[in-house]
């Protein structure tokens, strides 16, 4: 490869890196909230999926492991909300540029419990791989 081809390849690689991909696993204590924010451009596709990790594989999740999930824009517009769920997904095209925030809420329980959440959030080019998540009618 010549120098020009190498430079073009580097530009393409950096372009793909510039898309945002967030994949997290975190613990959420009962009665607590955790929020993740992403700075997203206007008119960008964004998709996310989340689920509670079952601490007792092979058994159903207890009701204490249900959460509330909300995705909002910088201006307070709600793009997704699910109450008392153990898994879910969202997909939408952003209407305005700025910070979009996904918040996870765990209800207060006595005795306290810890919920482990797996969360994947993709925007831009990376989100185009998730067309199966963005079924017709679920993209706002």
mmCIF file of N, CA and C in Angstrom:
data_model
loop_
_atom_site.group_PDB
_atom_site.id
_atom_site.type_symbol
_atom_site.label_atom_id
_atom_site.label_comp_id
_atom_site.label_asym_id
_atom_site.label_seq_id
_atom_site.Cartn_x
_atom_site.Cartn_y
_atom_site.Cartn_z
ATOM 1 N N UNK A 1 0.830 -1.183 0.000
ATOM 2 C CA UNK A 1 0.000 0.000 0.000
ATOM 3 C C UNK A 1 0.875 1.247 0.000
ATOM 4 N N UNK A 2 0.397 2.241 -0.714
ATOM 5 C CA UNK A 2 1.143 3.488 -0.714
ATOM 6 C C UNK A 2 0.668 4.382 0.429
ATOM 7 N N UNK A 3 1.344 5.506 0.620
ATOM 8 C CA UNK A 3 1.038 6.420 1.722
ATOM 9 C C UNK A 3 -0.388 6.963 1.632
ATOM 10 N N UNK A 4 -0.841 7.249 0.422
ATOM 11 C CA UNK A 4 -2.194 7.800 0.245
ATOM 12 C C UNK A 4 -3.252 6.774 0.672
ATOM 13 N N UNK A 5 -3.045 5.519 0.321
ATOM 14 C CA UNK A 5 -3.986 4.459 0.717
ATOM 15 C C UNK A 5 -3.988 4.277 2.230
ATOM 16 N N UNK A 6 -2.819 4.358 2.838
ATOM 17 C CA UNK A 6 -2.733 4.249 4.298
ATOM 18 C C UNK A 6 -3.490 5.378 4.981
ATOM 19 N N UNK A 7 -3.342 6.605 4.459
ATOM 20 C CA UNK A 7 -4.040 7.751 5.042
ATOM 21 C C UNK A 7 -5.546 7.600 4.905
ATOM 22 N N UNK A 8 -6.009 7.132 3.748
ATOM 23 C CA UNK A 8 -7.435 6.922 3.535
ATOM 24 C C UNK A 8 -7.972 5.872 4.505
ATOM 25 N N UNK A 9 -7.228 4.807 4.700
ATOM 26 C CA UNK A 9 -7.628 3.758 5.628
ATOM 27 C C UNK A 9 -7.727 4.303 7.055
ATOM 28 N N UNK A 10 -6.766 5.126 7.455
ATOM 29 C CA UNK A 10 -6.810 5.726 8.787
ATOM 30 C C UNK A 10 -8.017 6.642 8.957
ATOM 31 N N UNK A 11 -8.339 7.423 7.925
ATOM 32 C CA UNK A 11 -9.505 8.302 7.991
ATOM 33 C C UNK A 11 -10.777 7.475 8.152
ATOM 34 N N UNK A 12 -10.902 6.385 7.411
ATOM 35 C CA UNK A 12 -12.075 5.520 7.526
ATOM 36 C C UNK A 12 -12.173 4.889 8.917
ATOM 37 N N UNK A 13 -11.062 4.435 9.449
ATOM 38 C CA UNK A 13 -11.057 3.831 10.786
ATOM 39 C C UNK A 13 -11.474 4.852 11.829
ATOM 40 N N UNK A 14 -10.934 6.069 11.761
ATOM 41 C CA UNK A 14 -11.305 7.093 12.729
ATOM 42 C C UNK A 14 -12.775 7.481 12.594
ATOM 43 N N UNK A 15 -13.312 7.441 11.386
ATOM 44 C CA UNK A 15 -14.727 7.726 11.188
ATOM 45 C C UNK A 15 -15.613 6.725 11.901
ATOM 46 N N UNK A 16 -15.237 5.452 11.872
ATOM 47 C CA UNK A 16 -16.019 4.437 12.568
ATOM 48 C C UNK A 16 -15.838 4.526 14.073
ATOM 49 N N UNK A 17 -14.660 4.908 14.506
ATOM 50 C CA UNK A 17 -14.423 5.070 15.940
ATOM 51 C C UNK A 17 -15.229 6.247 16.479
ATOM 52 N N UNK A 18 -15.461 7.259 15.655
ATOM 53 C CA UNK A 18 -16.180 8.454 16.094
ATOM 54 C C UNK A 18 -17.633 8.163 16.432
ATOM 55 N N UNK A 19 -18.201 7.087 15.882
ATOM 56 C CA UNK A 19 -19.560 6.729 16.278
ATOM 57 C C UNK A 19 -19.503 6.228 17.707
ATOM 58 N N UNK A 20 -20.567 6.454 18.430
ATOM 59 C CA UNK A 20 -20.550 6.130 19.843
ATOM 60 C C UNK A 20 -21.169 4.767 20.098
ATOM 61 N N UNK A 21 -20.430 3.952 20.821
ATOM 62 C CA UNK A 21 -20.920 2.649 21.236
ATOM 63 C C UNK A 21 -20.645 2.523 22.723
ATOM 64 N N UNK A 22 -21.654 2.274 23.477
ATOM 65 C CA UNK A 22 -21.553 2.150 24.920
ATOM 66 C C UNK A 22 -22.068 0.765 25.283
ATOM 67 N N UNK A 23 -21.254 -0.022 25.932
ATOM 68 C CA UNK A 23 -21.684 -1.320 26.422
ATOM 69 C C UNK A 23 -21.226 -1.422 27.875
ATOM 70 N N UNK A 24 -22.198 -1.504 28.760
ATOM 71 C CA UNK A 24 -21.901 -1.453 30.186
ATOM 72 C C UNK A 24 -22.592 -2.578 30.945
ATOM 73 N N UNK A 25 -21.981 -2.978 32.024
ATOM 74 C CA UNK A 25 -22.627 -3.820 33.026
ATOM 75 C C UNK A 25 -22.375 -3.127 34.354
ATOM 76 N N UNK A 26 -23.463 -2.852 35.079
ATOM 77 C CA UNK A 26 -23.308 -2.137 36.337
ATOM 78 C C UNK A 26 -24.319 -2.639 37.350
ATOM 79 N N UNK A 27 -24.010 -2.396 38.616
ATOM 80 C CA UNK A 27 -24.901 -2.761 39.715
ATOM 81 C C UNK A 27 -25.724 -1.551 40.117
ATOM 82 N N UNK A 28 -26.976 -1.821 40.459
ATOM 83 C CA UNK A 28 -27.904 -0.787 40.880
ATOM 84 C C UNK A 28 -28.540 -1.245 42.188
ATOM 85 N N UNK A 29 -28.323 -0.470 43.241
ATOM 86 C CA UNK A 29 -28.880 -0.797 44.553
ATOM 87 C C UNK A 29 -30.358 -0.398 44.591
ATOM 88 N N UNK A 30 -31.167 -1.153 45.326
ATOM 89 C CA UNK A 30 -32.580 -0.790 45.447
ATOM 90 C C UNK A 30 -32.683 0.607 46.055
ATOM 91 N N UNK A 31 -33.649 1.371 45.536
ATOM 92 C CA UNK A 31 -33.846 2.739 45.987
ATOM 93 C C UNK A 31 -32.910 3.742 45.329
ATOM 94 N N UNK A 32 -32.094 3.304 44.378
ATOM 95 C CA UNK A 32 -31.104 4.172 43.752
ATOM 96 C C UNK A 32 -31.407 4.387 42.266
ATOM 97 N N UNK A 33 -30.721 5.369 41.683
ATOM 98 C CA UNK A 33 -30.824 5.690 40.259
ATOM 99 C C UNK A 33 -29.423 5.799 39.688
ATOM 100 N N UNK A 34 -29.235 5.299 38.467
ATOM 101 C CA UNK A 34 -27.990 5.521 37.726
ATOM 102 C C UNK A 34 -28.355 6.027 36.351
ATOM 103 N N UNK A 35 -27.627 7.064 35.902
ATOM 104 C CA UNK A 35 -27.890 7.655 34.594
ATOM 105 C C UNK A 35 -26.613 7.644 33.758
ATOM 106 N N UNK A 36 -26.780 7.415 32.462
ATOM 107 C CA UNK A 36 -25.690 7.445 31.497
ATOM 108 C C UNK A 36 -26.070 8.469 30.449
ATOM 109 N N UNK A 37 -25.163 9.393 30.134
ATOM 110 C CA UNK A 37 -25.442 10.443 29.154
ATOM 111 C C UNK A 37 -24.534 10.282 27.943
ATOM 112 N N UNK A 38 -25.078 10.620 26.770
ATOM 113 C CA UNK A 38 -24.330 10.613 25.515
ATOM 114 C C UNK A 38 -24.616 11.913 24.785
ATOM 115 N N UNK A 39 -23.578 12.533 24.257
ATOM 116 C CA UNK A 39 -23.741 13.719 23.417
ATOM 117 C C UNK A 39 -23.972 13.216 21.997
ATOM 118 N N UNK A 40 -25.179 13.471 21.466
ATOM 119 C CA UNK A 40 -25.571 12.918 20.171
ATOM 120 C C UNK A 40 -25.953 14.065 19.235
ATOM 121 N N UNK A 41 -25.553 13.925 17.985
ATOM 122 C CA UNK A 41 -25.873 14.938 16.971
ATOM 123 C C UNK A 41 -27.343 14.870 16.591
ATOM 124 N N UNK A 42 -27.836 15.941 16.018
ATOM 125 C CA UNK A 42 -29.208 15.997 15.534
ATOM 126 C C UNK A 42 -29.392 15.049 14.344
ATOM 127 N N UNK A 43 -30.543 14.427 14.264
ATOM 128 C CA UNK A 43 -30.922 13.517 13.179
ATOM 129 C C UNK A 43 -30.041 12.270 13.115
ATOM 130 N N UNK A 44 -29.535 11.833 14.244
ATOM 131 C CA UNK A 44 -28.751 10.601 14.310
ATOM 132 C C UNK A 44 -29.639 9.472 14.821
ATOM 133 N N UNK A 45 -29.421 8.290 14.294
ATOM 134 C CA UNK A 45 -30.146 7.117 14.773
ATOM 135 C C UNK A 45 -29.467 6.646 16.058
ATOM 136 N N UNK A 46 -30.266 6.303 17.051
ATOM 137 C CA UNK A 46 -29.722 5.764 18.295
ATOM 138 C C UNK A 46 -30.591 4.589 18.736
ATOM 139 N N UNK A 47 -29.947 3.532 19.178
ATOM 140 C CA UNK A 47 -30.669 2.348 19.639
ATOM 141 C C UNK A 47 -30.014 1.841 20.919
ATOM 142 N N UNK A 48 -30.823 1.272 21.770
ATOM 143 C CA UNK A 48 -30.309 0.714 23.010
ATOM 144 C C UNK A 48 -31.093 -0.519 23.398
ATOM 145 N N UNK A 49 -30.434 -1.382 24.133
ATOM 146 C CA UNK A 49 -31.122 -2.535 24.709
ATOM 147 C C UNK A 49 -30.536 -2.780 26.082
ATOM 148 N N UNK A 50 -31.372 -3.302 26.965
ATOM 149 C CA UNK A 50 -30.959 -3.518 28.341
ATOM 150 C C UNK A 50 -31.680 -4.738 28.891
ATOM 151 N N UNK A 51 -31.043 -5.369 29.859
ATOM 152 C CA UNK A 51 -31.693 -6.471 30.570
ATOM 153 C C UNK A 51 -31.045 -6.662 31.940
ATOM 154 N N UNK A 52 -31.836 -7.217 32.840
ATOM 155 C CA UNK A 52 -31.357 -7.540 34.178
ATOM 156 C C UNK A 52 -30.662 -8.893 34.114
ATOM 157 N N UNK A 53 -29.481 -8.983 34.707
ATOM 158 C CA UNK A 53 -28.754 -10.244 34.774
ATOM 159 C C UNK A 53 -29.379 -11.074 35.887
ATOM 160 N N UNK A 54 -29.759 -12.293 35.544
ATOM 161 C CA UNK A 54 -30.406 -13.168 36.520
ATOM 162 C C UNK A 54 -29.361 -13.740 37.481
ATOM 163 N N UNK A 55 -29.468 -13.447 38.776
ATOM 164 C CA UNK A 55 -28.484 -13.965 39.737
ATOM 165 C C UNK A 55 -28.657 -15.461 39.990
ATOM 166 N N UNK A 56 -29.814 -16.003 39.642
ATOM 167 C CA UNK A 56 -30.106 -17.427 39.839
ATOM 168 C C UNK A 56 -30.544 -18.024 38.513
ATOM 169 N N UNK A 57 -29.568 -18.238 37.627
ATOM 170 C CA UNK A 57 -29.883 -18.743 36.300
ATOM 171 C C UNK A 57 -30.710 -20.022 36.385
ATOM 172 N N UNK A 58 -31.702 -20.094 35.524
ATOM 173 C CA UNK A 58 -32.589 -21.246 35.524
ATOM 174 C C UNK A 58 -33.860 -21.019 36.325
ATOM 175 N N UNK A 59 -33.898 -19.932 37.088
ATOM 176 C CA UNK A 59 -35.075 -19.579 37.884
ATOM 177 C C UNK A 59 -35.582 -18.221 37.417
ATOM 178 N N UNK A 60 -36.870 -17.961 37.554
ATOM 179 C CA UNK A 60 -37.373 -16.643 37.136
ATOM 180 C C UNK A 60 -36.827 -15.534 38.031
ATOM 181 N N UNK A 61 -36.711 -14.350 37.450
ATOM 182 C CA UNK A 61 -36.272 -13.189 38.228
ATOM 183 C C UNK A 61 -37.351 -12.813 39.236
ATOM 184 N N UNK A 62 -36.960 -12.481 40.460
ATOM 185 C CA UNK A 62 -37.954 -12.030 41.441
ATOM 186 C C UNK A 62 -38.467 -10.634 41.085
ATOM 187 N N UNK A 63 -39.635 -10.280 41.584
ATOM 188 C CA UNK A 63 -40.214 -8.949 41.321
ATOM 189 C C UNK A 63 -39.327 -7.818 41.826
ATOM 190 N N UNK A 64 -38.465 -8.104 42.804
ATOM 191 C CA UNK A 64 -37.557 -7.079 43.335
ATOM 192 C C UNK A 64 -36.511 -6.650 42.302
ATOM 193 N N UNK A 65 -36.408 -7.384 41.194
ATOM 194 C CA UNK A 65 -35.402 -7.094 40.172
ATOM 195 C C UNK A 65 -35.989 -6.357 38.966
ATOM 196 N N UNK A 66 -37.172 -5.788 39.110
ATOM 197 C CA UNK A 66 -37.751 -4.990 38.032
ATOM 198 C C UNK A 66 -37.327 -3.542 38.208
ATOM 199 N N UNK A 67 -37.125 -2.856 37.079
ATOM 200 C CA UNK A 67 -36.627 -1.483 37.096
ATOM 201 C C UNK A 67 -37.497 -0.579 36.221
ATOM 202 N N UNK A 68 -37.266 0.717 36.333
ATOM 203 C CA UNK A 68 -37.869 1.722 35.463
ATOM 204 C C UNK A 68 -36.728 2.318 34.635
ATOM 205 N N UNK A 69 -36.961 2.471 33.333
ATOM 206 C CA UNK A 69 -35.941 3.014 32.430
ATOM 207 C C UNK A 69 -36.555 4.187 31.672
ATOM 208 N N UNK A 70 -35.802 5.295 31.607
ATOM 209 C CA UNK A 70 -36.280 6.487 30.900
ATOM 210 C C UNK A 70 -35.128 7.089 30.101
ATOM 211 N N UNK A 71 -35.418 7.456 28.847
ATOM 212 C CA UNK A 71 -34.449 8.143 27.990
ATOM 213 C C UNK A 71 -35.007 9.529 27.690
ATOM 214 N N UNK A 72 -34.216 10.561 27.994
ATOM 215 C CA UNK A 72 -34.654 11.943 27.775
ATOM 216 C C UNK A 72 -33.580 12.735 27.035
ATOM 217 N N UNK A 73 -34.017 13.820 26.413
ATOM 218 C CA UNK A 73 -33.099 14.715 25.705
ATOM 219 C C UNK A 73 -32.656 15.834 26.646
ATOM 220 N N UNK A 74 -31.740 16.651 26.148
ATOM 221 C CA UNK A 74 -31.261 17.817 26.890
ATOM 222 C C UNK A 74 -32.421 18.716 27.307
ATOM 223 N N UNK A 75 -33.444 18.787 26.463
ATOM 224 C CA UNK A 75 -34.574 19.685 26.703
ATOM 225 C C UNK A 75 -35.696 19.027 27.491
ATOM 226 N N UNK A 76 -35.462 17.824 28.011
ATOM 227 C CA UNK A 76 -36.454 17.163 28.850
ATOM 228 C C UNK A 76 -37.493 16.347 28.107
ATOM 229 N N UNK A 77 -37.352 16.213 26.788
ATOM 230 C CA UNK A 77 -38.291 15.393 26.025
ATOM 231 C C UNK A 77 -38.027 13.916 26.283
ATOM 232 N N UNK A 78 -39.069 13.156 26.579
ATOM 233 C CA UNK A 78 -38.925 11.730 26.843
ATOM 234 C C UNK A 78 -39.059 10.961 25.535
ATOM 235 N N UNK A 79 -38.043 10.138 25.242
ATOM 236 C CA UNK A 79 -38.037 9.338 24.026
ATOM 237 C C UNK A 79 -38.361 7.874 24.307
ATOM 238 N N UNK A 80 -38.209 7.461 25.554
ATOM 239 C CA UNK A 80 -38.511 6.077 25.924
ATOM 240 C C UNK A 80 -38.772 6.026 27.424
ATOM 241 N N UNK A 81 -39.796 5.275 27.807
ATOM 242 C CA UNK A 81 -40.020 4.998 29.222
ATOM 243 C C UNK A 81 -40.663 3.633 29.353
ATOM 244 N N UNK A 82 -40.101 2.815 30.240
ATOM 245 C CA UNK A 82 -40.657 1.499 30.560
ATOM 246 C C UNK A 82 -40.653 1.353 32.066
ATOM 247 N N UNK A 83 -41.791 0.905 32.611
ATOM 248 C CA UNK A 83 -41.945 0.746 34.052
ATOM 249 C C UNK A 83 -42.025 -0.729 34.426
ATOM 250 N N UNK A 84 -41.340 -1.080 35.520
ATOM 251 C CA UNK A 84 -41.380 -2.440 36.073
ATOM 252 C C UNK A 84 -41.039 -3.497 35.033
ATOM 253 N N UNK A 85 -39.853 -3.365 34.446
ATOM 254 C CA UNK A 85 -39.404 -4.288 33.401
ATOM 255 C C UNK A 85 -38.106 -4.973 33.808
ATOM 256 N N UNK A 86 -37.828 -6.106 33.163
ATOM 257 C CA UNK A 86 -36.557 -6.796 33.361
ATOM 258 C C UNK A 86 -35.692 -6.724 32.105
ATOM 259 N N UNK A 87 -36.302 -6.256 31.001
ATOM 260 C CA UNK A 87 -35.555 -6.062 29.765
ATOM 261 C C UNK A 87 -36.338 -5.136 28.847
ATOM 262 N N UNK A 88 -35.644 -4.584 27.853
ATOM 263 C CA UNK A 88 -36.316 -3.731 26.896
ATOM 264 C C UNK A 88 -35.341 -3.166 25.891
ATOM 265 N N UNK A 89 -35.874 -2.369 24.983
ATOM 266 C CA UNK A 89 -35.057 -1.723 23.963
ATOM 267 C C UNK A 89 -35.719 -0.422 23.533
ATOM 268 N N UNK A 90 -34.917 0.432 22.911
ATOM 269 C CA UNK A 90 -35.442 1.676 22.352
ATOM 270 C C UNK A 90 -34.699 1.970 21.064
ATOM 271 N N UNK A 91 -35.351 2.700 20.183
ATOM 272 C CA UNK A 91 -34.750 3.130 18.925
ATOM 273 C C UNK A 91 -35.472 4.390 18.475
ATOM 274 N N UNK A 92 -34.714 5.413 18.130
ATOM 275 C CA UNK A 92 -35.310 6.637 17.641
ATOM 276 C C UNK A 92 -34.257 7.472 16.918
ATOM 277 N N UNK A 93 -34.729 8.399 16.107
ATOM 278 C CA UNK A 93 -33.864 9.378 15.473
ATOM 279 C C UNK A 93 -33.925 10.643 16.307
ATOM 280 N N UNK A 94 -32.769 11.166 16.673
ATOM 281 C CA UNK A 94 -32.739 12.352 17.526
ATOM 282 C C UNK A 94 -33.290 13.558 16.782
ATOM 283 N N UNK A 95 -34.047 14.367 17.489
ATOM 284 C CA UNK A 95 -34.637 15.569 16.905
ATOM 285 C C UNK A 95 -33.751 16.788 17.122
ATOM 286 N N UNK A 96 -32.965 16.760 18.182
ATOM 287 C CA UNK A 96 -32.100 17.891 18.498
ATOM 288 C C UNK A 96 -30.744 17.366 18.948
ATOM 289 N N UNK A 97 -29.706 18.154 18.737
ATOM 290 C CA UNK A 97 -28.366 17.784 19.183
ATOM 291 C C UNK A 97 -28.244 18.060 20.677
ATOM 292 N N UNK A 98 -27.432 17.271 21.350
ATOM 293 C CA UNK A 98 -27.181 17.508 22.769
ATOM 294 C C UNK A 98 -27.055 16.219 23.543
ATOM 295 N N UNK A 99 -27.064 16.364 24.857
ATOM 296 C CA UNK A 99 -26.930 15.207 25.748
ATOM 297 C C UNK A 99 -28.261 14.479 25.881
ATOM 298 N N UNK A 100 -28.239 13.197 25.591
ATOM 299 C CA UNK A 100 -29.378 12.326 25.820
ATOM 300 C C UNK A 100 -29.019 11.452 27.008
ATOM 301 N N UNK A 101 -29.971 11.273 27.908
ATOM 302 C CA UNK A 101 -29.683 10.576 29.151
ATOM 303 C C UNK A 101 -30.615 9.379 29.316
ATOM 304 N N UNK A 102 -30.006 8.238 29.621
ATOM 305 C CA UNK A 102 -30.772 7.044 29.966
ATOM 306 C C UNK A 102 -30.607 6.835 31.460
ATOM 307 N N UNK A 103 -31.737 6.811 32.176
ATOM 308 C CA UNK A 103 -31.712 6.625 33.624
ATOM 309 C C UNK A 103 -32.404 5.323 33.991
ATOM 310 N N UNK A 104 -31.792 4.614 34.929
ATOM 311 C CA UNK A 104 -32.307 3.356 35.451
ATOM 312 C C UNK A 104 -32.666 3.572 36.916
ATOM 313 N N UNK A 105 -33.896 3.250 37.287
ATOM 314 C CA UNK A 105 -34.390 3.431 38.650
ATOM 315 C C UNK A 105 -34.744 2.064 39.232
ATOM 316 N N UNK A 106 -34.288 1.787 40.437
ATOM 317 C CA UNK A 106 -34.666 0.555 41.144
ATOM 318 C C UNK A 106 -35.504 0.949 42.351
ATOM 319 N N UNK A 107 -36.642 0.301 42.505
ATOM 320 C CA UNK A 107 -37.522 0.592 43.639
ATOM 321 C C UNK A 107 -36.831 0.224 44.948
ATOM 322 N N UNK A 108 -37.250 0.898 46.010
ATOM 323 C CA UNK A 108 -36.699 0.634 47.339
ATOM 324 C C UNK A 108 -37.269 -0.674 47.879
ATOM 325 N N UNK A 109 -36.412 -1.552 48.390
ATOM 326 C CA UNK A 109 -36.846 -2.830 48.958
ATOM 327 C C UNK A 109 -36.174 -3.055 50.304
ATOM 328 N N UNK A 110 -36.880 -3.715 51.194
ATOM 329 C CA UNK A 110 -36.331 -4.116 52.494
ATOM 330 C C UNK A 110 -36.432 -5.629 52.593
ATOM 331 N N UNK A 111 -35.377 -6.348 52.777
ATOM 332 C CA UNK A 111 -33.985 -5.872 52.797
ATOM 333 C C UNK A 111 -33.552 -5.398 51.406
ATOM 334 N N UNK A 112 -32.508 -4.569 51.360
ATOM 335 C CA UNK A 112 -32.036 -4.041 50.076
ATOM 336 C C UNK A 112 -31.557 -5.159 49.147
ATOM 337 N N UNK A 113 -31.725 -4.942 47.855
ATOM 338 C CA UNK A 113 -31.225 -5.881 46.842
ATOM 339 C C UNK A 113 -30.334 -5.123 45.871
ATOM 340 N N UNK A 114 -29.466 -5.859 45.207
ATOM 341 C CA UNK A 114 -28.615 -5.313 44.160
ATOM 342 C C UNK A 114 -29.040 -5.935 42.837
ATOM 343 N N UNK A 115 -29.277 -5.097 41.860
ATOM 344 C CA UNK A 115 -29.681 -5.529 40.523
ATOM 345 C C UNK A 115 -28.518 -5.250 39.579
ATOM 346 N N UNK A 116 -28.146 -6.236 38.771
ATOM 347 C CA UNK A 116 -27.084 -6.049 37.782
ATOM 348 C C UNK A 116 -27.734 -5.835 36.418
ATOM 349 N N UNK A 117 -27.334 -4.745 35.746
ATOM 350 C CA UNK A 117 -27.916 -4.356 34.468
ATOM 351 C C UNK A 117 -26.868 -4.449 33.367
ATOM 352 N N UNK A 118 -27.225 -5.091 32.254
ATOM 353 C CA UNK A 118 -26.430 -5.053 31.021
ATOM 354 C C UNK A 118 -27.086 -4.032 30.106
ATOM 355 N N UNK A 119 -26.295 -3.104 29.576
ATOM 356 C CA UNK A 119 -26.845 -2.030 28.757
ATOM 357 C C UNK A 119 -25.946 -1.782 27.556
ATOM 358 N N UNK A 120 -26.517 -1.823 26.358
ATOM 359 C CA UNK A 120 -25.817 -1.501 25.114
ATOM 360 C C UNK A 120 -26.507 -0.308 24.478
ATOM 361 N N UNK A 121 -25.717 0.700 24.094
ATOM 362 C CA UNK A 121 -26.256 1.912 23.486
ATOM 363 C C UNK A 121 -25.377 2.270 22.306
ATOM 364 N N UNK A 122 -25.986 2.376 21.129
ATOM 365 C CA UNK A 122 -25.236 2.693 19.918
ATOM 366 C C UNK A 122 -25.887 3.878 19.215
ATOM 367 N N UNK A 123 -25.034 4.713 18.601
ATOM 368 C CA UNK A 123 -25.532 5.842 17.818
ATOM 369 C C UNK A 123 -24.760 5.940 16.515
ATOM 370 N N UNK A 124 -25.329 6.643 15.572
ATOM 371 C CA UNK A 124 -24.658 6.867 14.299
ATOM 372 C C UNK A 124 -24.537 5.597 13.484
ATOM 373 N N UNK A 125 -23.381 5.410 12.840
ATOM 374 C CA UNK A 125 -23.142 4.261 11.966
ATOM 375 C C UNK A 125 -23.295 2.957 12.736
ATOM 376 N N UNK A 126 -22.849 2.920 13.977
ATOM 377 C CA UNK A 126 -22.934 1.689 14.775
ATOM 378 C C UNK A 126 -24.381 1.260 14.975
ATOM 379 N N UNK A 127 -25.313 2.190 14.984
ATOM 380 C CA UNK A 127 -26.723 1.873 15.206
ATOM 381 C C UNK A 127 -27.352 1.204 13.994
ATOM 382 N N UNK A 128 -26.772 1.345 12.839
ATOM 383 C CA UNK A 128 -27.354 0.778 11.626
ATOM 384 C C UNK A 128 -27.345 -0.744 11.650
ATOM 385 N N UNK A 129 -26.524 -1.367 12.486
ATOM 386 C CA UNK A 129 -26.504 -2.823 12.609
ATOM 387 C C UNK A 129 -27.713 -3.340 13.366
ATOM 388 N N UNK A 130 -28.477 -2.485 13.973
ATOM 389 C CA UNK A 130 -29.551 -2.897 14.864
ATOM 390 C C UNK A 130 -30.920 -2.728 14.232
ATOM 391 N N UNK A 131 -31.031 -2.919 12.936
ATOM 392 C CA UNK A 131 -32.324 -2.710 12.272
ATOM 393 C C UNK A 131 -33.387 -3.640 12.814
ATOM 394 N N UNK A 132 -32.992 -4.796 13.333
ATOM 395 C CA UNK A 132 -33.985 -5.716 13.885
ATOM 396 C C UNK A 132 -34.603 -5.157 15.158
ATOM 397 N N UNK A 133 -33.871 -4.303 15.886
ATOM 398 C CA UNK A 133 -34.414 -3.684 17.090
ATOM 399 C C UNK A 133 -35.418 -2.608 16.709
ATOM 400 N N UNK A 134 -35.080 -1.868 15.657
ATOM 401 C CA UNK A 134 -35.919 -0.752 15.233
ATOM 402 C C UNK A 134 -36.994 -1.252 14.264
ATOM 403 N N UNK A 135 -37.912 -2.037 14.757
ATOM 404 C CA UNK A 135 -38.991 -2.572 13.943
ATOM 405 C C UNK A 135 -39.888 -1.443 13.486
ATOM 406 N N UNK A 136 -40.549 -1.668 12.369
ATOM 407 C CA UNK A 136 -41.447 -0.655 11.831
ATOM 408 C C UNK A 136 -42.468 -0.255 12.894
ATOM 409 N N UNK A 137 -42.576 1.034 13.109
ATOM 410 C CA UNK A 137 -43.522 1.538 14.096
ATOM 411 C C UNK A 137 -42.901 1.824 15.441
ATOM 412 N N UNK A 138 -41.685 1.302 15.710
ATOM 413 C CA UNK A 138 -41.067 1.576 17.009
ATOM 414 C C UNK A 138 -40.059 2.710 16.911
ATOM 415 N N UNK A 139 -39.766 3.154 15.699
ATOM 416 C CA UNK A 139 -38.856 4.287 15.530
ATOM 417 C C UNK A 139 -39.698 5.547 15.522
ATOM 418 N N UNK A 140 -39.367 6.465 16.447
ATOM 419 C CA UNK A 140 -40.147 7.692 16.564
ATOM 420 C C UNK A 140 -39.493 8.803 15.780
#
